[in-house]
Amino acid sequence: MLAVNSIGNLLEELRELLGEERATVNDTVRDLHGRDESYHAVRPSDLVVFPESTEEVAAVVKAAARHRIPIVPFGLGSSLEGHVIPYDGGITIDFSLMNQILEIHEDDFLVRVQPGVTRTQLNKELKKYGLFFSVDPGADATLGGMAATNASGTTTVKYGVMRDQVRDLEVVLADGTVIHTGSLAAKSASGLHLNGLFVGSEGTLGCFTELTLRVYGIPEQIAAARASFPTIDAAVTAVVSIQQAGIPISRVELVDEPSMQQVNRHAGTGYPVKPTLFLEFSGNEAGLRQDIEFTEEIVSDLGCDNLEFEMDQEGMNRLWEARHHLAYSYIHSHPGRKMMVTDVCVPISELAGAVHHARETVDNMGLIGGITGHVGDGNFHIILMIDMNNPDEVRKSDELNEAIVSYALDRNGTCTGEHGVGVGKLKYQAREHGAALGVMETIKRALDPENLMNPGKLFNPPKEEN
Ligand SMILES: Cc1cc2nc3c(=O)[nH]c(=O)nc-3n(C[C@H](O)[C@H](O)[C@H](O)COP(=O)(O)OP(=O)(O)OC[C@H]3O[C@@H](n4cnc5c(N)ncnc54)[C@H](O)[C@@H]3O)c2cc1C
């Protein structure tokens, strides 16, 4: 806990800069900024600020540096590994008032936005230009938060992750310096790849105050489908076969049997309760027809007995909403329990084994949970609903997390494909990265020597010097 008088002095200074409403110690606001969407313990923020410009962010960061008080950048708070919880206290910088779409470069397929713009806000505007932004993590997250977690989602199999979309970031560093990490050029051989470094840095290297992002033309035709399989292994093998056949699928999502039950209950649908793939094809009419025919052959060879297409917008929206609301349907169906989502990513050739192992482990432990995921990338999630008052269940869910992560790391996968490290996956960093973790820590120390930017996330606290 921070000394009350250091926060008090800083509050006075920040109120002079931002006014009373935009620098607050209101209990409700502090509490809202002390949690995310996960099971990690809540810790209210000490002080929350709402800047409106890069200059204001830089001034807040400089003031915090002078008082040696930590800073936690905050987008929507939808992260799942405790990323925004200020365990070391300090100021939360909430970017919700920096929510302007600054420029749409139609001809360059680029947009420049402030970090508090959400992905649906951006897509609503881009639609007027026949364009769309591809990364879709389900939650209506902010683009700043999505860049900071290197978010990805249902469309990543075709368009890539957040890191692939970022052309430039404006970043306020820990000492208040403002830098740009890239340019508008489609490629560059000049200097180190700072976009790559800052994307995924989870607020530990600086605050993003502007982002320039790639956007895409809305495809001529889109078709969505649902394919049910007799077993989860058959569904996963179908994904691998579709990928290996080179079909340019734009989404392929796995939803296991218990999760299909949740989908039906929450969305009021009557989809078969079997391991299911949600698929999307996009492109021109001729190409689409070919892709669909080829996919039909592959899935029927693997025992798919129910392949249903949704061609109209309403049906497609219903299907993807059902998929996107899955996590919330688990939450609503299990009052009193907390959601723990673990997310790993493996090479596609290891996917079938990994999903099979995960399902078996959940069942053997007697836990409540489902498997779902962006399986086209080798990325899947286990959603567990835990009774946090039952120590046996909490212990088992930790053991399950360990087992799933170990399985992925043993096969040269990663402990998180998209949710990030936060505090939840810190303990796996040394095993996953080995000596490379030391390189990352050196970069962190160089950019933030006082360890004030979102301390305790992504990196373990620095060791005390003797
Ligand atoms: C139901 C559900 C489904 C989800 N599905 C997915 C999914 O499919 N794929 C996926 O990738 N994630 C998923 N997530 C996790 C989450 O939505 C993403 O991590 C998202 O990118 C977080 O964005 P946010 O705006 O909520 O950021 P926050 O949670 O507010 O912050 C996340 C991190 O970014 C940092 N940050 C925020 N803004 C800035 C900024 N301007 N500058 C620097 N750092 C900043 C924060 O300090 C923190 O470390 C899901 C979450 C939920 C609840």
Short mmCIF file of C-alpha atoms and ligand atoms in Angstrom, two decimals:
data_model
loop_
_atom_site.label_atom_id
_atom_site.label_comp_id
_atom_site.label_asym_id
_atom_site.label_seq_id
_atom_site.Cartn_x
_atom_site.Cartn_y
_atom_site.Cartn_z
CA MET A 1 0.00 0.00 0.00
CA LEU A 2 1.32 3.43 -0.88
CA ALA A 3 1.92 6.12 1.69
CA VAL A 4 -1.30 8.16 1.91
CA ASN A 5 0.58 11.48 1.80
CA SER A 6 2.45 10.63 -1.44
CA ILE A 7 -0.89 9.87 -3.15
CA GLY A 8 -2.39 12.99 -1.52
CA ASN A 9 0.37 15.23 -2.94
CA LEU A 10 0.08 13.65 -6.33
CA LEU A 11 -3.71 13.94 -6.32
CA GLU A 12 -3.43 17.68 -5.73
CA GLU A 13 -0.97 18.01 -8.60
CA LEU A 14 -3.09 15.91 -10.96
CA ARG A 15 -6.27 17.78 -10.07
CA GLU A 16 -4.54 21.01 -11.05
CA LEU A 17 -3.73 19.40 -14.39
CA LEU A 18 -6.99 17.54 -15.11
CA GLY A 19 -9.62 19.00 -12.79
CA GLU A 20 -11.46 17.19 -9.98
CA GLU A 21 -13.63 14.94 -12.12
CA ARG A 22 -10.79 13.54 -14.20
CA ALA A 23 -8.49 12.77 -11.23
CA THR A 24 -10.58 10.87 -8.73
CA VAL A 25 -10.33 8.83 -5.55
CA ASN A 26 -14.03 7.97 -5.59
CA ASP A 27 -14.43 4.49 -4.02
CA THR A 28 -16.67 3.07 -6.76
CA VAL A 29 -14.33 4.23 -9.51
CA ARG A 30 -11.27 2.91 -7.65
CA ASP A 31 -12.99 -0.42 -7.15
CA LEU A 32 -14.00 -0.69 -10.83
CA HIS A 33 -10.34 -0.21 -11.73
CA GLY A 34 -9.15 -2.85 -9.29
CA ARG A 35 -10.55 -5.88 -11.12
CA ASP A 36 -10.64 -7.55 -14.49
CA GLU A 37 -12.86 -10.32 -15.87
CA SER A 38 -10.90 -13.09 -14.16
CA TYR A 39 -10.73 -14.93 -10.86
CA HIS A 40 -7.65 -12.96 -9.72
CA ALA A 41 -7.99 -11.17 -6.36
CA VAL A 42 -9.37 -7.64 -6.48
CA ARG A 43 -7.26 -4.67 -5.27
CA PRO A 44 -8.78 -1.20 -5.76
CA SER A 45 -6.73 1.45 -7.50
CA ASP A 46 -5.48 4.34 -5.33
CA LEU A 47 -6.28 7.07 -7.84
CA VAL A 48 -7.85 7.02 -11.29
CA VAL A 49 -7.21 9.61 -14.00
CA PHE A 50 -8.99 10.14 -17.31
CA PRO A 51 -6.65 12.03 -19.68
CA GLU A 52 -7.88 13.47 -22.99
CA SER A 53 -4.60 13.95 -24.87
CA THR A 54 -1.05 12.67 -25.28
CA GLU A 55 0.20 15.79 -23.51
CA GLU A 56 -1.96 15.02 -20.48
CA VAL A 57 -0.77 11.40 -20.40
CA ALA A 58 2.86 12.56 -20.56
CA ALA A 59 2.24 15.05 -17.74
CA VAL A 60 0.63 12.34 -15.55
CA VAL A 61 3.50 9.92 -16.22
CA LYS A 62 6.09 12.58 -15.39
CA ALA A 63 4.30 13.49 -12.15
CA ALA A 64 4.10 9.79 -11.17
CA ALA A 65 7.82 9.38 -11.94
CA ARG A 66 8.68 12.36 -9.71
CA HIS A 67 6.70 10.82 -6.84
CA ARG A 68 7.93 7.28 -7.74
CA ILE A 69 4.35 6.04 -7.91
CA PRO A 70 3.34 3.13 -10.19
CA ILE A 71 1.07 3.52 -13.20
CA VAL A 72 -1.40 1.01 -14.61
CA PRO A 73 -2.82 1.75 -18.09
CA PHE A 74 -6.47 0.70 -18.38
CA GLY A 75 -8.59 0.12 -21.49
CA LEU A 76 -11.84 -1.70 -20.82
CA GLY A 77 -10.57 -4.06 -18.09
CA SER A 78 -11.63 -7.16 -20.06
CA SER A 79 -8.30 -8.93 -19.66
CA LEU A 80 -8.20 -12.32 -18.01
CA GLU A 81 -4.89 -12.66 -16.15
CA GLY A 82 -4.99 -9.80 -13.65
CA HIS A 83 -3.27 -7.39 -16.08
CA VAL A 84 -4.93 -4.19 -14.81
CA ILE A 85 -5.13 -5.00 -11.10
CA PRO A 86 -2.83 -2.54 -9.30
CA TYR A 87 -1.29 -4.95 -6.79
CA ASP A 88 1.52 -2.44 -6.09
CA GLY A 89 -0.95 0.44 -5.80
CA GLY A 90 -0.62 3.67 -7.73
CA ILE A 91 -2.44 5.54 -10.48
CA THR A 92 -4.71 3.93 -13.03
CA ILE A 93 -4.75 5.78 -16.36
CA ASP A 94 -8.15 5.09 -17.91
CA PHE A 95 -8.11 5.79 -21.66
CA SER A 96 -11.88 5.87 -22.18
CA LEU A 97 -11.94 9.61 -22.96
CA MET A 98 -9.24 9.20 -25.62
CA ASN A 99 -11.70 7.55 -28.01
CA GLN A 100 -11.41 9.50 -31.26
CA ILE A 101 -10.95 7.95 -34.70
CA LEU A 102 -8.43 10.48 -35.96
CA GLU A 103 -7.91 9.59 -39.63
CA ILE A 104 -9.03 6.99 -42.14
CA HIS A 105 -6.46 6.58 -44.95
CA GLU A 106 -8.75 4.69 -47.34
CA ASP A 107 -6.15 4.38 -50.09
CA ASP A 108 -3.49 3.04 -47.75
CA PHE A 109 -5.89 0.75 -45.86
CA LEU A 110 -4.81 2.39 -42.59
CA VAL A 111 -6.53 4.12 -39.70
CA ARG A 112 -5.12 6.33 -36.95
CA VAL A 113 -6.99 6.10 -33.65
CA GLN A 114 -6.73 7.01 -30.01
CA PRO A 115 -6.27 4.05 -27.66
CA GLY A 116 -9.74 4.15 -26.07
CA VAL A 117 -11.54 3.46 -29.38
CA THR A 118 -13.22 0.05 -29.17
CA ARG A 119 -13.15 -2.44 -32.02
CA THR A 120 -16.93 -2.25 -32.64
CA GLN A 121 -16.80 1.56 -32.62
CA LEU A 122 -14.07 1.40 -35.26
CA ASN A 123 -15.88 -1.19 -37.37
CA LYS A 124 -19.09 0.84 -37.33
CA GLU A 125 -17.21 3.80 -38.81
CA LEU A 126 -15.16 1.72 -41.27
CA LYS A 127 -18.29 0.10 -42.70
CA LYS A 128 -19.15 3.45 -44.33
CA TYR A 129 -15.94 3.07 -46.38
CA GLY A 130 -16.43 -0.65 -47.23
CA LEU A 131 -13.60 -1.49 -44.81
CA PHE A 132 -13.23 -3.46 -41.60
CA PHE A 133 -10.72 -4.05 -38.79
CA SER A 134 -9.98 -7.74 -38.48
CA VAL A 135 -8.99 -8.55 -34.90
CA ASP A 136 -11.97 -9.82 -32.94
CA PRO A 137 -11.36 -10.99 -29.37
CA GLY A 138 -15.06 -11.28 -28.58
CA ALA A 139 -15.13 -8.67 -25.82
CA ASP A 140 -15.62 -5.12 -27.10
CA ALA A 141 -12.10 -4.28 -25.98
CA THR A 142 -10.21 -1.04 -26.64
CA LEU A 143 -7.61 -0.96 -29.39
CA GLY A 144 -5.00 0.23 -26.88
CA GLY A 145 -5.71 -2.76 -24.63
CA MET A 146 -5.76 -5.10 -27.60
CA ALA A 147 -2.36 -3.87 -28.79
CA ALA A 148 -0.96 -4.12 -25.26
CA THR A 149 -2.05 -7.77 -25.00
CA ASN A 150 -1.35 -8.70 -28.64
CA ALA A 151 -4.98 -9.79 -28.84
CA SER A 152 -6.27 -12.13 -31.48
CA GLY A 153 -9.48 -14.00 -32.08
CA THR A 154 -11.82 -15.71 -34.44
CA THR A 155 -10.43 -14.10 -37.63
CA THR A 156 -6.75 -14.57 -36.84
CA VAL A 157 -6.51 -17.74 -38.91
CA LYS A 158 -6.85 -15.51 -42.01
CA TYR A 159 -5.74 -12.00 -41.03
CA GLY A 160 -3.24 -12.51 -38.20
CA VAL A 161 -2.89 -11.17 -34.66
CA MET A 162 -2.81 -7.60 -33.36
CA ARG A 163 0.96 -7.44 -33.90
CA ASP A 164 0.35 -7.98 -37.64
CA GLN A 165 -2.01 -4.98 -37.80
CA VAL A 166 0.07 -2.34 -36.01
CA ARG A 167 1.95 0.00 -38.37
CA ASP A 168 2.81 2.63 -35.78
CA LEU A 169 2.28 3.41 -32.11
CA GLU A 170 2.69 6.69 -30.29
CA VAL A 171 4.02 5.75 -26.87
CA VAL A 172 4.59 7.76 -23.70
CA LEU A 173 7.59 6.15 -22.02
CA ALA A 174 8.11 5.86 -18.26
CA ASP A 175 10.01 9.18 -18.13
CA GLY A 176 7.35 11.03 -20.14
CA THR A 177 9.22 10.97 -23.49
CA VAL A 178 6.88 10.53 -26.47
CA ILE A 179 8.07 8.24 -29.30
CA HIS A 180 6.70 6.69 -32.50
CA THR A 181 7.53 3.03 -33.08
CA GLY A 182 6.90 2.78 -36.83
CA SER A 183 5.72 4.70 -39.90
CA LEU A 184 2.98 4.46 -42.54
CA ALA A 185 5.20 2.37 -44.84
CA ALA A 186 4.09 -1.22 -45.47
CA LYS A 187 7.60 -2.48 -44.78
CA SER A 188 10.84 -1.14 -43.46
CA ALA A 189 14.41 -2.36 -43.08
CA SER A 190 15.31 0.57 -40.85
CA GLY A 191 16.12 0.05 -37.19
CA LEU A 192 14.84 -2.46 -34.66
CA HIS A 193 11.20 -3.57 -34.86
CA LEU A 194 9.77 -1.47 -32.02
CA ASN A 195 6.15 -2.16 -33.03
CA GLY A 196 6.82 -5.82 -32.33
CA LEU A 197 8.43 -4.98 -28.99
CA PHE A 198 5.68 -2.71 -27.66
CA VAL A 199 2.74 -4.78 -28.88
CA GLY A 200 2.12 -7.34 -26.15
CA SER A 201 4.04 -5.35 -23.51
CA GLU A 202 0.95 -5.25 -21.22
CA GLY A 203 1.47 -1.67 -20.11
CA THR A 204 4.92 -2.46 -18.72
CA LEU A 205 6.98 -0.41 -21.21
CA GLY A 206 4.80 2.65 -21.78
CA CYS A 207 1.33 4.03 -22.50
CA PHE A 208 0.02 3.92 -26.08
CA THR A 209 -1.61 7.23 -26.94
CA GLU A 210 -2.19 6.69 -30.67
CA LEU A 211 -2.24 3.64 -32.95
CA THR A 212 -2.03 3.36 -36.74
CA LEU A 213 -3.60 0.08 -37.80
CA ARG A 214 -4.17 -1.92 -40.98
CA VAL A 215 -7.73 -2.37 -42.18
CA TYR A 216 -9.19 -4.53 -44.96
CA GLY A 217 -11.86 -4.38 -47.66
CA ILE A 218 -15.10 -6.10 -46.67
CA PRO A 219 -15.17 -9.36 -48.70
CA GLU A 220 -17.62 -9.65 -51.59
CA GLN A 221 -19.32 -12.73 -50.11
CA ILE A 222 -19.34 -14.32 -46.68
CA ALA A 223 -20.85 -17.63 -45.62
CA ALA A 224 -20.97 -19.12 -42.12
CA ALA A 225 -21.48 -22.76 -41.24
CA ARG A 226 -21.81 -25.12 -38.33
CA ALA A 227 -20.45 -28.66 -38.52
CA SER A 228 -21.19 -31.27 -35.79
CA PHE A 229 -18.91 -34.26 -35.24
CA PRO A 230 -19.24 -37.54 -33.34
CA THR A 231 -16.10 -36.86 -31.28
CA ILE A 232 -13.91 -33.91 -30.37
CA ASP A 233 -10.94 -35.69 -31.98
CA ALA A 234 -12.82 -35.84 -35.32
CA ALA A 235 -13.63 -32.11 -35.11
CA VAL A 236 -10.01 -31.19 -34.43
CA THR A 237 -8.74 -33.50 -37.16
CA ALA A 238 -11.14 -31.74 -39.56
CA VAL A 239 -9.57 -28.37 -38.68
CA VAL A 240 -6.08 -29.71 -39.29
CA SER A 241 -7.17 -31.28 -42.62
CA ILE A 242 -8.86 -28.04 -43.77
CA GLN A 243 -5.67 -26.13 -42.96
CA GLN A 244 -3.43 -28.70 -44.62
CA ALA A 245 -5.63 -28.60 -47.75
CA GLY A 246 -4.84 -24.88 -48.00
CA ILE A 247 -8.49 -23.75 -47.82
CA PRO A 248 -8.34 -20.03 -46.92
CA ILE A 249 -10.92 -20.27 -44.16
CA SER A 250 -11.57 -16.95 -42.40
CA ARG A 251 -12.77 -18.36 -39.07
CA VAL A 252 -12.80 -21.84 -37.57
CA GLU A 253 -13.85 -22.20 -33.97
CA LEU A 254 -14.19 -25.33 -31.89
CA VAL A 255 -16.99 -25.61 -29.32
CA ASP A 256 -17.13 -28.85 -27.33
CA GLU A 257 -20.25 -30.69 -26.17
CA PRO A 258 -20.73 -29.05 -22.72
CA SER A 259 -20.16 -25.66 -24.35
CA MET A 260 -22.79 -26.35 -27.04
CA GLN A 261 -25.25 -26.91 -24.19
CA GLN A 262 -24.32 -23.45 -22.87
CA VAL A 263 -24.67 -21.91 -26.34
CA ASN A 264 -28.22 -23.30 -26.72
CA ARG A 265 -29.25 -22.29 -23.22
CA HIS A 266 -27.97 -18.73 -23.58
CA ALA A 267 -28.74 -17.98 -27.24
CA GLY A 268 -32.03 -19.91 -27.39
CA THR A 269 -30.72 -21.96 -30.32
CA GLY A 270 -31.38 -25.66 -30.90
CA TYR A 271 -27.97 -26.64 -32.29
CA PRO A 272 -27.00 -30.35 -31.92
CA VAL A 273 -25.17 -30.96 -28.63
CA LYS A 274 -22.04 -32.44 -30.17
CA PRO A 275 -18.47 -31.23 -30.69
CA THR A 276 -18.98 -28.50 -33.28
CA LEU A 277 -16.95 -26.30 -35.59
CA PHE A 278 -18.19 -22.80 -36.37
CA LEU A 279 -16.76 -21.86 -39.76
CA GLU A 280 -16.63 -18.79 -41.97
CA PHE A 281 -15.66 -18.56 -45.62
CA SER A 282 -15.13 -15.29 -47.46
CA GLY A 283 -14.07 -14.12 -50.90
CA ASN A 284 -15.62 -13.96 -54.34
CA GLU A 285 -18.52 -16.20 -55.35
CA ALA A 286 -16.55 -18.72 -57.44
CA GLY A 287 -13.74 -19.13 -54.89
CA LEU A 288 -16.19 -19.42 -52.05
CA ARG A 289 -18.14 -22.19 -53.80
CA GLN A 290 -14.94 -24.18 -54.34
CA ASP A 291 -13.80 -23.73 -50.73
CA ILE A 292 -17.17 -24.82 -49.40
CA GLU A 293 -17.31 -27.93 -51.62
CA PHE A 294 -13.82 -28.98 -50.58
CA THR A 295 -14.63 -28.42 -46.90
CA GLU A 296 -17.86 -30.45 -47.24
CA GLU A 297 -15.84 -33.40 -48.53
CA ILE A 298 -13.30 -33.16 -45.72
CA VAL A 299 -15.82 -32.90 -42.90
CA SER A 300 -18.09 -35.68 -44.18
CA ASP A 301 -15.06 -38.03 -44.44
CA LEU A 302 -14.56 -37.34 -40.73
CA GLY A 303 -18.09 -38.29 -39.74
CA CYS A 304 -19.74 -34.86 -39.76
CA ASP A 305 -23.46 -35.59 -39.91
CA ASN A 306 -24.78 -32.07 -39.66
CA LEU A 307 -23.28 -29.28 -41.79
CA GLU A 308 -25.59 -26.27 -41.78
CA PHE A 309 -24.93 -23.05 -43.67
CA GLU A 310 -26.09 -19.56 -42.74
CA MET A 311 -25.97 -17.34 -45.82
CA ASP A 312 -28.07 -14.36 -44.67
CA GLN A 313 -26.73 -11.67 -42.34
CA GLU A 314 -29.22 -12.42 -39.57
CA GLY A 315 -28.32 -16.12 -39.41
CA MET A 316 -24.60 -15.35 -39.47
CA ASN A 317 -24.97 -12.77 -36.70
CA ARG A 318 -26.91 -15.28 -34.60
CA LEU A 319 -24.23 -17.91 -35.06
CA TRP A 320 -21.27 -15.67 -34.17
CA GLU A 321 -23.10 -14.00 -31.31
CA ALA A 322 -23.82 -17.44 -29.87
CA ARG A 323 -20.09 -18.23 -30.07
CA HIS A 324 -18.99 -14.86 -28.67
CA HIS A 325 -21.37 -14.99 -25.72
CA LEU A 326 -20.19 -18.41 -24.65
CA ALA A 327 -18.00 -17.21 -21.77
CA TYR A 328 -20.80 -15.00 -20.43
CA SER A 329 -23.29 -17.87 -20.73
CA TYR A 330 -21.02 -20.01 -18.53
CA ILE A 331 -20.87 -17.16 -16.00
CA HIS A 332 -24.66 -16.65 -15.96
CA SER A 333 -25.37 -20.37 -15.65
CA HIS A 334 -23.10 -20.81 -12.63
CA PRO A 335 -23.93 -18.08 -10.12
CA GLY A 336 -21.49 -17.90 -7.22
CA ARG A 337 -18.67 -19.46 -9.24
CA LYS A 338 -15.72 -17.61 -10.80
CA MET A 339 -14.55 -18.12 -14.35
CA MET A 340 -10.97 -19.25 -14.88
CA VAL A 341 -9.94 -19.36 -18.51
CA THR A 342 -6.66 -20.87 -19.51
CA ASP A 343 -5.44 -20.40 -23.04
CA VAL A 344 -2.53 -22.20 -24.69
CA CYS A 345 -1.33 -22.50 -28.26
CA VAL A 346 0.45 -25.46 -29.87
CA PRO A 347 1.78 -26.24 -33.34
CA ILE A 348 -1.21 -27.28 -35.48
CA SER A 349 0.18 -30.84 -35.80
CA GLU A 350 -0.09 -31.20 -31.97
CA LEU A 351 -3.58 -29.74 -31.70
CA ALA A 352 -5.64 -32.96 -31.72
CA GLY A 353 -3.52 -34.51 -28.96
CA ALA A 354 -3.58 -31.32 -26.89
CA VAL A 355 -7.36 -30.90 -27.02
CA HIS A 356 -7.89 -34.60 -26.26
CA HIS A 357 -5.52 -34.37 -23.29
CA ALA A 358 -7.27 -31.23 -22.02
CA ARG A 359 -10.77 -32.73 -22.21
CA GLU A 360 -9.63 -35.93 -20.48
CA THR A 361 -7.90 -33.97 -17.70
CA VAL A 362 -10.98 -31.79 -17.03
CA ASP A 363 -13.20 -34.91 -16.87
CA ASN A 364 -10.80 -36.89 -14.67
CA MET A 365 -10.61 -34.00 -12.19
CA GLY A 366 -14.41 -33.71 -12.06
CA LEU A 367 -14.32 -29.98 -12.81
CA ILE A 368 -17.06 -27.97 -14.55
CA GLY A 369 -15.70 -26.68 -17.80
CA GLY A 370 -15.69 -26.57 -21.56
CA ILE A 371 -13.15 -26.39 -24.35
CA THR A 372 -13.44 -23.83 -27.05
CA GLY A 373 -11.04 -21.90 -29.18
CA HIS A 374 -9.58 -20.46 -32.30
CA VAL A 375 -8.35 -23.86 -33.30
CA GLY A 376 -7.24 -22.82 -36.79
CA ASP A 377 -4.22 -21.23 -35.08
CA GLY A 378 -3.62 -24.15 -32.72
CA ASN A 379 -5.06 -21.96 -29.93
CA PHE A 380 -7.69 -23.27 -27.53
CA HIS A 381 -9.21 -22.24 -24.21
CA ILE A 382 -10.53 -24.13 -21.26
CA ILE A 383 -13.30 -22.30 -19.46
CA LEU A 384 -13.61 -23.53 -15.86
CA MET A 385 -16.28 -22.44 -13.42
CA ILE A 386 -14.76 -22.63 -9.95
CA ASP A 387 -16.21 -22.41 -6.49
CA MET A 388 -13.53 -20.19 -4.95
CA ASN A 389 -14.73 -21.21 -1.45
CA ASN A 390 -13.89 -24.84 -2.15
CA PRO A 391 -10.11 -25.23 -1.63
CA ASP A 392 -10.13 -28.65 -3.30
CA GLU A 393 -11.63 -27.20 -6.49
CA VAL A 394 -9.25 -24.25 -6.47
CA ARG A 395 -6.27 -26.61 -6.07
CA LYS A 396 -7.52 -28.86 -8.86
CA SER A 397 -8.03 -25.95 -11.25
CA ASP A 398 -4.44 -24.82 -10.58
CA GLU A 399 -3.23 -28.35 -11.25
CA LEU A 400 -5.26 -28.44 -14.45
CA ASN A 401 -3.72 -25.14 -15.59
CA GLU A 402 -0.25 -26.57 -14.88
CA ALA A 403 -1.03 -29.78 -16.78
CA ILE A 404 -2.36 -27.97 -19.87
CA VAL A 405 0.51 -25.48 -19.97
CA SER A 406 3.10 -28.24 -19.45
CA TYR A 407 1.60 -30.24 -22.30
CA ALA A 408 1.87 -27.18 -24.59
CA LEU A 409 5.42 -26.25 -23.51
CA ASP A 410 6.65 -29.83 -23.90
CA ARG A 411 5.60 -29.57 -27.56
CA ASN A 412 7.24 -26.21 -28.20
CA GLY A 413 3.98 -24.34 -27.82
CA THR A 414 3.29 -21.33 -25.61
CA CYS A 415 1.62 -20.83 -22.22
CA THR A 416 -0.74 -18.25 -23.72
CA GLY A 417 -1.78 -17.75 -27.33
CA GLU A 418 -3.67 -14.53 -26.73
CA HIS A 419 -4.82 -13.73 -23.20
CA GLY A 420 -1.33 -12.74 -22.12
CA VAL A 421 0.75 -13.18 -19.00
CA GLY A 422 -0.50 -10.59 -16.49
CA VAL A 423 0.11 -12.18 -13.10
CA GLY A 424 -1.54 -15.53 -13.92
CA LYS A 425 1.07 -16.89 -16.32
CA LEU A 426 4.15 -15.26 -14.73
CA LYS A 427 5.33 -18.54 -13.24
CA TYR A 428 5.73 -20.13 -16.69
CA GLN A 429 7.89 -17.38 -18.21
CA ALA A 430 11.29 -18.77 -17.21
CA ARG A 431 10.42 -22.26 -18.45
CA GLU A 432 9.05 -20.97 -21.76
CA HIS A 433 11.71 -18.38 -22.57
CA GLY A 434 14.88 -19.60 -20.82
CA ALA A 435 17.76 -17.16 -21.29
CA ALA A 436 15.61 -14.97 -23.56
CA LEU A 437 13.66 -13.89 -20.46
CA GLY A 438 16.87 -12.20 -19.28
CA VAL A 439 16.96 -10.20 -22.53
CA MET A 440 13.35 -9.11 -21.96
CA GLU A 441 14.14 -8.08 -18.38
CA THR A 442 17.13 -6.05 -19.59
CA ILE A 443 14.85 -4.15 -22.00
CA LYS A 444 12.33 -3.53 -19.21
CA ARG A 445 15.06 -2.17 -16.91
CA ALA A 446 16.42 0.09 -19.66
CA LEU A 447 13.02 1.61 -20.44
CA ASP A 448 11.61 1.67 -16.92
CA PRO A 449 14.51 1.64 -14.44
CA GLU A 450 12.26 2.46 -11.46
CA ASN A 451 9.81 -0.34 -12.38
CA LEU A 452 6.82 2.01 -12.31
CA MET A 453 4.96 0.89 -15.46
CA ASN A 454 2.42 -1.78 -14.45
CA PRO A 455 4.86 -3.44 -12.02
CA GLY A 456 4.54 -7.15 -11.27
CA LYS A 457 2.92 -7.95 -14.65
CA LEU A 458 4.69 -9.85 -17.42
CA PHE A 459 7.99 -9.65 -15.48
CA ASN A 460 8.73 -10.88 -11.99
CA PRO A 461 9.70 -8.08 -9.59
CA PRO A 462 13.42 -7.25 -9.96
CA LYS A 463 15.67 -8.97 -7.42
CA GLU A 464 16.92 -6.80 -4.56
CA GLU A 465 20.58 -5.86 -5.00
CA ASN A 466 22.89 -6.69 -2.09
C1 LIG B 1 -15.48 -13.09 -22.58
C2 LIG B 1 -14.08 -12.74 -22.96
C3 LIG B 1 -13.55 -13.27 -24.12
C4 LIG B 1 -12.24 -12.95 -24.49
N1 LIG B 1 -11.75 -13.48 -25.65
C5 LIG B 1 -10.52 -13.10 -26.07
C6 LIG B 1 -10.03 -13.55 -27.32
O1 LIG B 1 -10.67 -14.28 -28.05
N2 LIG B 1 -8.79 -13.13 -27.70
C7 LIG B 1 -8.04 -12.29 -26.92
O2 LIG B 1 -6.95 -11.92 -27.34
N3 LIG B 1 -8.48 -11.88 -25.72
C8 LIG B 1 -9.70 -12.24 -25.28
N4 LIG B 1 -10.16 -11.79 -24.08
C9 LIG B 1 -9.28 -10.96 -23.22
C10 LIG B 1 -9.37 -9.45 -23.45
O3 LIG B 1 -10.60 -9.08 -24.04
C11 LIG B 1 -8.20 -8.96 -24.28
O4 LIG B 1 -7.00 -9.20 -23.61
C12 LIG B 1 -8.26 -7.47 -24.66
O5 LIG B 1 -7.27 -7.23 -25.60
C13 LIG B 1 -8.11 -6.53 -23.48
O6 LIG B 1 -8.48 -5.23 -23.90
P1 LIG B 1 -9.00 -4.14 -22.85
O7 LIG B 1 -9.31 -2.90 -23.60
O8 LIG B 1 -10.09 -4.69 -22.02
O9 LIG B 1 -7.68 -3.93 -22.01
P2 LIG B 1 -7.46 -3.95 -20.42
O10 LIG B 1 -7.97 -5.22 -19.86
O11 LIG B 1 -7.98 -2.70 -19.84
O12 LIG B 1 -5.89 -3.94 -20.37
C14 LIG B 1 -5.14 -5.02 -20.83
C15 LIG B 1 -3.65 -4.72 -20.73
O13 LIG B 1 -3.34 -3.67 -21.62
C16 LIG B 1 -2.74 -2.57 -20.94
N5 LIG B 1 -3.23 -1.35 -21.60
C17 LIG B 1 -4.52 -0.97 -21.79
N6 LIG B 1 -4.55 0.18 -22.48
C18 LIG B 1 -3.27 0.54 -22.73
C19 LIG B 1 -2.65 1.64 -23.38
N7 LIG B 1 -3.35 2.62 -23.95
N8 LIG B 1 -1.30 1.69 -23.41
C20 LIG B 1 -0.55 0.70 -22.87
N9 LIG B 1 -1.07 -0.36 -22.25
C21 LIG B 1 -2.42 -0.44 -22.17
C22 LIG B 1 -3.18 -2.72 -19.50
O14 LIG B 1 -2.26 -2.14 -18.60
C23 LIG B 1 -3.22 -4.24 -19.36
O15 LIG B 1 -1.93 -4.74 -19.11
C24 LIG B 1 -11.47 -12.09 -23.68
C25 LIG B 1 -12.01 -11.55 -22.52
C26 LIG B 1 -13.32 -11.87 -22.16
C27 LIG B 1 -13.86 -11.27 -20.90
#
